[in-house]
PDB file of C-alpha atoms in Angstrom:
ATOM      1  CA  UNK A   1      25.094   7.792   6.719  1.00  0.00           C
ATOM      2  CA  UNK A   2      22.329  10.161   8.047  1.00  0.00           C
ATOM      3  CA  UNK A   3      18.433  12.482   7.776  1.00  0.00           C
ATOM      4  CA  UNK A   4      21.119  15.235   8.421  1.00  0.00           C
ATOM      5  CA  UNK A   5      18.820  17.028  11.412  1.00  0.00           C
ATOM      6  CA  UNK A   6      15.492  15.518  11.929  1.00  0.00           C
ATOM      7  CA  UNK A   7      14.466  18.454  14.218  1.00  0.00           C
ATOM      8  CA  UNK A   8      14.645  20.588  11.283  1.00  0.00           C
ATOM      9  CA  UNK A   9      12.535  20.023   7.515  1.00  0.00           C
ATOM     10  CA  UNK A  10      15.595  19.756   5.872  1.00  0.00           C
ATOM     11  CA  UNK A  11      15.785  16.540   7.530  1.00  0.00           C
ATOM     12  CA  UNK A  12      12.762  15.369   7.337  1.00  0.00           C
ATOM     13  CA  UNK A  13      12.703  16.280   3.846  1.00  0.00           C
ATOM     14  CA  UNK A  14      15.471  14.061   3.607  1.00  0.00           C
ATOM     15  CA  UNK A  15      13.279  11.512   5.271  1.00  0.00           C
ATOM     16  CA  UNK A  16       9.993  12.023   3.155  1.00  0.00           C
ATOM     17  CA  UNK A  17      12.796  11.056   0.483  1.00  0.00           C
ATOM     18  CA  UNK A  18      14.178   8.417   1.901  1.00  0.00           C
ATOM     19  CA  UNK A  19      10.115   5.952   2.932  1.00  0.00           C
ATOM     20  CA  UNK A  20       9.144   7.460  -0.937  1.00  0.00           C
ATOM     21  CA  UNK A  21       9.947   3.906  -2.317  1.00  0.00           C
ATOM     22  CA  UNK A  22      10.444   1.905   1.606  1.00  0.00           C
ATOM     23  CA  UNK A  23       7.790   1.048   4.352  1.00  0.00           C
ATOM     24  CA  UNK A  24       9.986   0.844   7.459  1.00  0.00           C
ATOM     25  CA  UNK A  25      13.693   2.946   8.101  1.00  0.00           C
ATOM     26  CA  UNK A  26      14.363  -1.261   8.222  1.00  0.00           C
ATOM     27  CA  UNK A  27      13.474  -4.394   6.822  1.00  0.00           C
ATOM     28  CA  UNK A  28      10.353  -5.497   5.444  1.00  0.00           C
ATOM     29  CA  UNK A  29       7.990  -5.323   9.725  1.00  0.00           C
ATOM     30  CA  UNK A  30       8.256  -2.391  12.044  1.00  0.00           C
ATOM     31  CA  UNK A  31      11.728  -2.932  15.007  1.00  0.00           C
ATOM     32  CA  UNK A  32      13.671  -0.569  16.317  1.00  0.00           C
ATOM     33  CA  UNK A  33      15.764   1.353  13.280  1.00  0.00           C
ATOM     34  CA  UNK A  34      11.966   2.696  12.969  1.00  0.00           C
ATOM     35  CA  UNK A  35      11.323   3.126  16.563  1.00  0.00           C
ATOM     36  CA  UNK A  36      15.352   5.006  17.297  1.00  0.00           C
ATOM     37  CA  UNK A  37      13.919   7.739  14.207  1.00  0.00           C
ATOM     38  CA  UNK A  38      10.852   8.159  15.571  1.00  0.00           C
ATOM     39  CA  UNK A  39      11.762   9.087  18.404  1.00  0.00           C
ATOM     40  CA  UNK A  40      14.223  11.311  16.699  1.00  0.00           C
ATOM     41  CA  UNK A  41      11.376  13.317  15.107  1.00  0.00           C
ATOM     42  CA  UNK A  42       9.629  16.028  17.655  1.00  0.00           C
ATOM     43  CA  UNK A  43       5.910  15.705  15.829  1.00  0.00           C
ATOM     44  CA  UNK A  44       3.759  14.442  12.870  1.00  0.00           C
ATOM     45  CA  UNK A  45       6.096  16.330   9.855  1.00  0.00           C
ATOM     46  CA  UNK A  46       4.375  18.138   7.626  1.00  0.00           C
ATOM     47  CA  UNK A  47       1.341  16.862   5.002  1.00  0.00           C
ATOM     48  CA  UNK A  48       2.723  17.543   1.785  1.00  0.00           C
ATOM     49  CA  UNK A  49       5.841  15.104   3.531  1.00  0.00           C
ATOM     50  CA  UNK A  50       3.236  12.132   2.347  1.00  0.00           C
ATOM     51  CA  UNK A  51       5.341   9.615   2.775  1.00  0.00           C
ATOM     52  CA  UNK A  52       7.399  10.332   5.635  1.00  0.00           C
ATOM     53  CA  UNK A  53       4.225  10.796   8.009  1.00  0.00           C
ATOM     54  CA  UNK A  54       1.907   8.164   6.267  1.00  0.00           C
ATOM     55  CA  UNK A  55       5.357   6.195   8.429  1.00  0.00           C
ATOM     56  CA  UNK A  56       5.192   8.945  11.548  1.00  0.00           C
ATOM     57  CA  UNK A  57       1.175   7.541  11.822  1.00  0.00           C
ATOM     58  CA  UNK A  58       1.897   4.197  11.102  1.00  0.00           C
ATOM     59  CA  UNK A  59       4.927   4.078  13.818  1.00  0.00           C
ATOM     60  CA  UNK A  60       3.261   5.468  16.151  1.00  0.00           C
ATOM     61  CA  UNK A  61      -0.324   2.960  15.894  1.00  0.00           C
ATOM     62  CA  UNK A  62       3.043   0.276  17.647  1.00  0.00           C
ATOM     63  CA  UNK A  63       3.412   2.458  20.863  1.00  0.00           C
ATOM     64  CA  UNK A  64       2.487   0.212  23.140  1.00  0.00           C
ATOM     65  CA  UNK A  65       4.781  -2.377  21.580  1.00  0.00           C
ATOM     66  CA  UNK A  66       7.313  -0.417  20.875  1.00  0.00           C
ATOM     67  CA  UNK A  67       9.200  -2.656  23.093  1.00  0.00           C
ATOM     68  CA  UNK A  68       8.748  -6.311  21.572  1.00  0.00           C
ATOM     69  CA  UNK A  69       9.857  -4.889  17.898  1.00  0.00           C
ATOM     70  CA  UNK A  70      12.251  -7.465  16.755  1.00  0.00           C
ATOM     71  CA  UNK A  71      15.989  -6.211  16.587  1.00  0.00           C
ATOM     72  CA  UNK A  72      18.446  -3.472  18.504  1.00  0.00           C
ATOM     73  CA  UNK A  73      17.987   0.791  18.499  1.00  0.00           C
ATOM     74  CA  UNK A  74      20.884   1.572  17.099  1.00  0.00           C
ATOM     75  CA  UNK A  75      22.586   5.234  16.936  1.00  0.00           C
ATOM     76  CA  UNK A  76      20.520   7.407  14.046  1.00  0.00           C
ATOM     77  CA  UNK A  77      24.053   7.804  12.373  1.00  0.00           C
ATOM     78  CA  UNK A  78      23.617   3.834  11.275  1.00  0.00           C
ATOM     79  CA  UNK A  79      20.548   3.912   9.388  1.00  0.00           C
ATOM     80  CA  UNK A  80      19.700   7.160   6.768  1.00  0.00           C
ATOM     81  CA  UNK A  81      20.878   6.726   2.840  1.00  0.00           C
ATOM     82  CA  UNK A  82      24.428   6.846   2.517  1.00  0.00           C
ATOM     83  CA  UNK A  83      25.357  10.183   1.740  1.00  0.00           C
ATOM     84  CA  UNK A  84      23.687  11.810   4.345  1.00  0.00           C
ATOM     85  CA  UNK A  85      25.460  12.705   7.419  1.00  0.00           C
ATOM     86  CA  UNK A  86      23.397  12.665  10.919  1.00  0.00           C
ATOM     87  CA  UNK A  87      23.170  16.041  12.788  1.00  0.00           C
ATOM     88  CA  UNK A  88      20.495  16.042  14.677  1.00  0.00           C
ATOM     89  CA  UNK A  89      21.876  15.510  18.297  1.00  0.00           C
ATOM     90  CA  UNK A  90      22.715  12.266  20.779  1.00  0.00           C
ATOM     91  CA  UNK A  91      17.938  11.748  19.966  1.00  0.00           C
ATOM     92  CA  UNK A  92      17.295   8.578  20.278  1.00  0.00           C
ATOM     93  CA  UNK A  93      20.783   7.229  21.437  1.00  0.00           C
ATOM     94  CA  UNK A  94      21.344   9.355  24.117  1.00  0.00           C
ATOM     95  CA  UNK A  95      18.385   7.681  25.788  1.00  0.00           C
ATOM     96  CA  UNK A  96      18.840   5.766  28.972  1.00  0.00           C
ATOM     97  CA  UNK A  97      15.306   4.701  30.210  1.00  0.00           C
ATOM     98  CA  UNK A  98      13.668   4.192  27.917  1.00  0.00           C
ATOM     99  CA  UNK A  99      10.961   3.061  30.261  1.00  0.00           C
ATOM    100  CA  UNK A 100      10.743   6.235  32.127  1.00  0.00           C
ATOM    101  CA  UNK A 101      10.437   8.775  29.263  1.00  0.00           C
ATOM    102  CA  UNK A 102       6.815   7.937  26.982  1.00  0.00           C
ATOM    103  CA  UNK A 103       8.408   8.924  23.321  1.00  0.00           C
ATOM    104  CA  UNK A 104       5.640   7.987  21.583  1.00  0.00           C
ATOM    105  CA  UNK A 105       3.731  11.007  23.413  1.00  0.00           C
ATOM    106  CA  UNK A 106       0.865   9.455  25.108  1.00  0.00           C
ATOM    107  CA  UNK A 107      -2.537  10.449  25.726  1.00  0.00           C
ATOM    108  CA  UNK A 108      -1.671  11.780  29.222  1.00  0.00           C
ATOM    109  CA  UNK A 109       0.862  14.133  28.293  1.00  0.00           C
ATOM    110  CA  UNK A 110       0.776  17.194  27.981  1.00  0.00           C
ATOM    111  CA  UNK A 111       0.508  19.379  25.275  1.00  0.00           C
ATOM    112  CA  UNK A 112      -0.093  23.149  24.297  1.00  0.00           C
ATOM    113  CA  UNK A 113      -3.456  24.330  22.528  1.00  0.00           C
ATOM    114  CA  UNK A 114      -1.227  25.442  19.293  1.00  0.00           C
ATOM    115  CA  UNK A 115       0.595  21.877  19.276  1.00  0.00           C
ATOM    116  CA  UNK A 116      -3.222  20.176  19.706  1.00  0.00           C
ATOM    117  CA  UNK A 117      -4.190  22.515  17.010  1.00  0.00           C
ATOM    118  CA  UNK A 118      -0.924  22.059  14.403  1.00  0.00           C
ATOM    119  CA  UNK A 119      -1.246  18.420  14.976  1.00  0.00           C
ATOM    120  CA  UNK A 120      -5.046  18.362  13.905  1.00  0.00           C
ATOM    121  CA  UNK A 121      -4.824  20.323  10.858  1.00  0.00           C
ATOM    122  CA  UNK A 122      -1.819  18.234   9.773  1.00  0.00           C
ATOM    123  CA  UNK A 123      -3.778  15.395  10.324  1.00  0.00           C
ATOM    124  CA  UNK A 124      -6.641  16.595   8.859  1.00  0.00           C
ATOM    125  CA  UNK A 125      -4.389  17.538   5.354  1.00  0.00           C
ATOM    126  CA  UNK A 126      -3.533  13.983   4.878  1.00  0.00           C
ATOM    127  CA  UNK A 127      -6.496  12.556   5.927  1.00  0.00           C
ATOM    128  CA  UNK A 128      -7.848  15.003   2.744  1.00  0.00           C
ATOM    129  CA  UNK A 129      -5.311  14.633   0.551  1.00  0.00           C
ATOM    130  CA  UNK A 130      -6.255  10.204   1.228  1.00  0.00           C
ATOM    131  CA  UNK A 131     -10.149  10.904   0.286  1.00  0.00           C
ATOM    132  CA  UNK A 132      -8.783  12.341  -2.855  1.00  0.00           C
ATOM    133  CA  UNK A 133      -6.956  10.485  -4.274  1.00  0.00           C
ATOM    134  CA  UNK A 134      -9.132   8.383  -7.095  1.00  0.00           C
ATOM    135  CA  UNK A 135     -10.434   4.812  -6.286  1.00  0.00           C
ATOM    136  CA  UNK A 136      -8.124   2.123  -8.712  1.00  0.00           C
ATOM    137  CA  UNK A 137     -10.915   0.542 -10.709  1.00  0.00           C
ATOM    138  CA  UNK A 138     -10.378  -2.975 -11.608  1.00  0.00           C
ATOM    139  CA  UNK A 139     -11.364  -4.241 -15.199  1.00  0.00           C
ATOM    140  CA  UNK A 140     -11.010  -7.438 -17.331  1.00  0.00           C
ATOM    141  CA  UNK A 141      -9.811  -8.408 -20.702  1.00  0.00           C
ATOM    142  CA  UNK A 142     -12.562 -10.777 -21.918  1.00  0.00           C
ATOM    143  CA  UNK A 143     -12.328 -12.482 -25.660  1.00  0.00           C
ATOM    144  CA  UNK A 144     -15.614 -14.593 -26.481  1.00  0.00           C
ATOM    145  CA  UNK A 145     -17.063 -17.565 -28.867  1.00  0.00           C
ATOM    146  CA  UNK A 146     -19.970 -17.312 -29.530  1.00  0.00           C
ATOM    147  CA  UNK A 147     -20.606 -20.250 -31.412  1.00  0.00           C
ATOM    148  CA  UNK A 148     -23.687 -20.247 -34.161  1.00  0.00           C
ATOM    149  CA  UNK A 149     -26.654 -23.166 -34.393  1.00  0.00           C
ATOM    150  CA  UNK A 150     -25.477 -23.774 -38.183  1.00  0.00           C
ATOM    151  CA  UNK A 151     -23.776 -22.545 -41.623  1.00  0.00           C
ATOM    152  CA  UNK A 152     -26.948 -21.158 -42.271  1.00  0.00           C
ATOM    153  CA  UNK A 153     -27.177 -18.735 -39.608  1.00  0.00           C
ATOM    154  CA  UNK A 154     -26.782 -14.976 -40.345  1.00  0.00           C
ATOM    155  CA  UNK A 155     -23.657 -13.803 -38.420  1.00  0.00           C
ATOM    156  CA  UNK A 156     -23.942 -10.048 -39.262  1.00  0.00           C
ATOM    157  CA  UNK A 157     -26.731 -10.660 -37.721  1.00  0.00           C
ATOM    158  CA  UNK A 158     -25.913 -11.897 -34.165  1.00  0.00           C
ATOM    159  CA  UNK A 159     -22.640  -9.604 -33.907  1.00  0.00           C
ATOM    160  CA  UNK A 160     -25.697  -6.999 -34.126  1.00  0.00           C
ATOM    161  CA  UNK A 161     -28.206  -8.833 -31.530  1.00  0.00           C
ATOM    162  CA  UNK A 162     -24.338  -9.245 -28.915  1.00  0.00           C
ATOM    163  CA  UNK A 163     -22.818  -5.489 -29.058  1.00  0.00           C
ATOM    164  CA  UNK A 164     -26.737  -4.369 -28.682  1.00  0.00           C
ATOM    165  CA  UNK A 165     -25.910  -4.809 -24.520  1.00  0.00           C
ATOM    166  CA  UNK A 166     -24.892  -2.279 -23.772  1.00  0.00           C
ATOM    167  CA  UNK A 167     -24.459  -2.086 -19.442  1.00  0.00           C
ATOM    168  CA  UNK A 168     -22.516   0.064 -17.188  1.00  0.00           C
ATOM    169  CA  UNK A 169     -18.741  -1.088 -16.736  1.00  0.00           C
ATOM    170  CA  UNK A 170     -18.971  -2.814 -20.613  1.00  0.00           C
ATOM    171  CA  UNK A 171     -16.988  -2.093 -23.495  1.00  0.00           C
ATOM    172  CA  UNK A 172     -17.019  -3.935 -26.942  1.00  0.00           C
ATOM    173  CA  UNK A 173     -13.917  -4.316 -28.813  1.00  0.00           C
ATOM    174  CA  UNK A 174     -12.929  -6.015 -32.684  1.00  0.00           C
ATOM    175  CA  UNK A 175     -14.167  -8.988 -33.160  1.00  0.00           C
ATOM    176  CA  UNK A 176     -13.446 -11.228 -36.049  1.00  0.00           C
ATOM    177  CA  UNK A 177     -14.923 -14.618 -37.491  1.00  0.00           C
ATOM    178  CA  UNK A 178     -13.062 -18.424 -36.892  1.00  0.00           C
ATOM    179  CA  UNK A 179     -14.223 -21.203 -38.961  1.00  0.00           C
ATOM    180  CA  UNK A 180     -14.940 -24.045 -37.143  1.00  0.00           C
ATOM    181  CA  UNK A 181     -15.483 -26.707 -39.516  1.00  0.00           C
ATOM    182  CA  UNK A 182     -18.381 -27.956 -41.986  1.00  0.00           C
ATOM    183  CA  UNK A 183     -18.414 -24.129 -43.181  1.00  0.00           C
ATOM    184  CA  UNK A 184     -19.658 -23.131 -39.386  1.00  0.00           C
ATOM    185  CA  UNK A 185     -17.941 -20.036 -37.917  1.00  0.00           C
ATOM    186  CA  UNK A 186     -17.937 -18.417 -34.890  1.00  0.00           C
ATOM    187  CA  UNK A 187     -17.453 -15.300 -33.948  1.00  0.00           C
ATOM    188  CA  UNK A 188     -14.620 -13.937 -31.695  1.00  0.00           C
ATOM    189  CA  UNK A 189     -15.299 -10.841 -29.963  1.00  0.00           C
ATOM    190  CA  UNK A 190     -13.502  -8.868 -27.404  1.00  0.00           C
ATOM    191  CA  UNK A 191     -14.885  -6.992 -24.422  1.00  0.00           C
ATOM    192  CA  UNK A 192     -13.610  -5.218 -21.737  1.00  0.00           C
ATOM    193  CA  UNK A 193     -15.182  -4.891 -18.178  1.00  0.00           C
ATOM    194  CA  UNK A 194     -15.407  -3.502 -14.314  1.00  0.00           C
ATOM    195  CA  UNK A 195     -15.488  -6.572 -12.703  1.00  0.00           C
ATOM    196  CA  UNK A 196     -17.576  -4.950  -9.321  1.00  0.00           C
ATOM    197  CA  UNK A 197     -20.567  -4.293 -12.386  1.00  0.00           C
ATOM    198  CA  UNK A 198     -20.154  -6.696 -15.130  1.00  0.00           C
ATOM    199  CA  UNK A 199     -19.080 -10.842 -15.119  1.00  0.00           C
ATOM    200  CA  UNK A 200     -19.251 -13.925 -17.531  1.00  0.00           C
ATOM    201  CA  UNK A 201     -22.282 -15.595 -15.667  1.00  0.00           C
ATOM    202  CA  UNK A 202     -23.770 -11.650 -16.819  1.00  0.00           C
ATOM    203  CA  UNK A 203     -22.388 -11.786 -20.502  1.00  0.00           C
ATOM    204  CA  UNK A 204     -23.586 -15.916 -21.014  1.00  0.00           C
ATOM    205  CA  UNK A 205     -27.489 -14.652 -19.919  1.00  0.00           C
ATOM    206  CA  UNK A 206     -28.025 -12.145 -21.881  1.00  0.00           C
ATOM    207  CA  UNK A 207     -25.816 -13.425 -24.884  1.00  0.00           C
ATOM    208  CA  UNK A 208     -27.290 -16.673 -25.712  1.00  0.00           C
ATOM    209  CA  UNK A 209     -30.490 -15.163 -24.691  1.00  0.00           C
ATOM    210  CA  UNK A 210     -30.822 -15.234 -28.304  1.00  0.00           C
ATOM    211  CA  UNK A 211     -31.457 -18.234 -28.632  1.00  0.00           C
ATOM    212  CA  UNK A 212     -32.513 -18.033 -32.856  1.00  0.00           C
ATOM    213  CA  UNK A 213     -28.902 -17.118 -33.640  1.00  0.00           C
ATOM    214  CA  UNK A 214     -27.340 -18.181 -30.990  1.00  0.00           C
ATOM    215  CA  UNK A 215     -26.161 -22.260 -29.813  1.00  0.00           C
ATOM    216  CA  UNK A 216     -23.041 -21.459 -27.202  1.00  0.00           C
ATOM    217  CA  UNK A 217     -21.121 -18.842 -25.581  1.00  0.00           C
ATOM    218  CA  UNK A 218     -17.592 -19.439 -24.241  1.00  0.00           C
ATOM    219  CA  UNK A 219     -14.885 -17.185 -22.365  1.00  0.00           C
ATOM    220  CA  UNK A 220     -11.720 -17.603 -24.717  1.00  0.00           C
ATOM    221  CA  UNK A 221      -9.487 -15.740 -22.003  1.00  0.00           C
ATOM    222  CA  UNK A 222     -10.383 -13.318 -19.225  1.00  0.00           C
ATOM    223  CA  UNK A 223      -7.243 -11.140 -18.578  1.00  0.00           C
ATOM    224  CA  UNK A 224      -6.919  -8.173 -15.530  1.00  0.00           C
ATOM    225  CA  UNK A 225      -5.811  -5.468 -16.862  1.00  0.00           C
TER     226      UNK A 225
END
């Protein structure tokens, strides 16, 4: 097991691939396994290795709590893909006194101007890439039952009124007439809404405003998309 040489781009690539579907080196919470691998990495991975960079920045935030993280720190060869051998060297395993060496890189640590520039540049690239990702829009599919007053209500006109309701984040879909008894049919109509822009209360208020045709409106089905 291992990540190859974590001081070299090839090793960081193995780490990035390993973290593609994982938040931590082991388990579901930060542990000494993350500390061991973190200490073997020279600095922030390049912005294009975003899984490794995301993990690096997250574990760096535990700088003050690293000693209290759960687990027992093991040699690097005990972590990572089973088909890769650790060639980083002694790394964290040879550290004799973690308290004397700040391997997380404190603010007081001397750092060359070039290293600072590279680190800030990589972090800026990472933040820029995150900002460009499109935000997920929460949507719902809603099935509405719109009931007329009686069997003499013009259902074509009723549907026309309902579909005349226009709003940002509202898209009308298919519809049909469903018998409810005594010759009366209700309009069952589908719509897709953006949750932040359109709600069922607004739909009910707008639809029942056509009081010449609409007796009531009910939500027959509501599903998140």
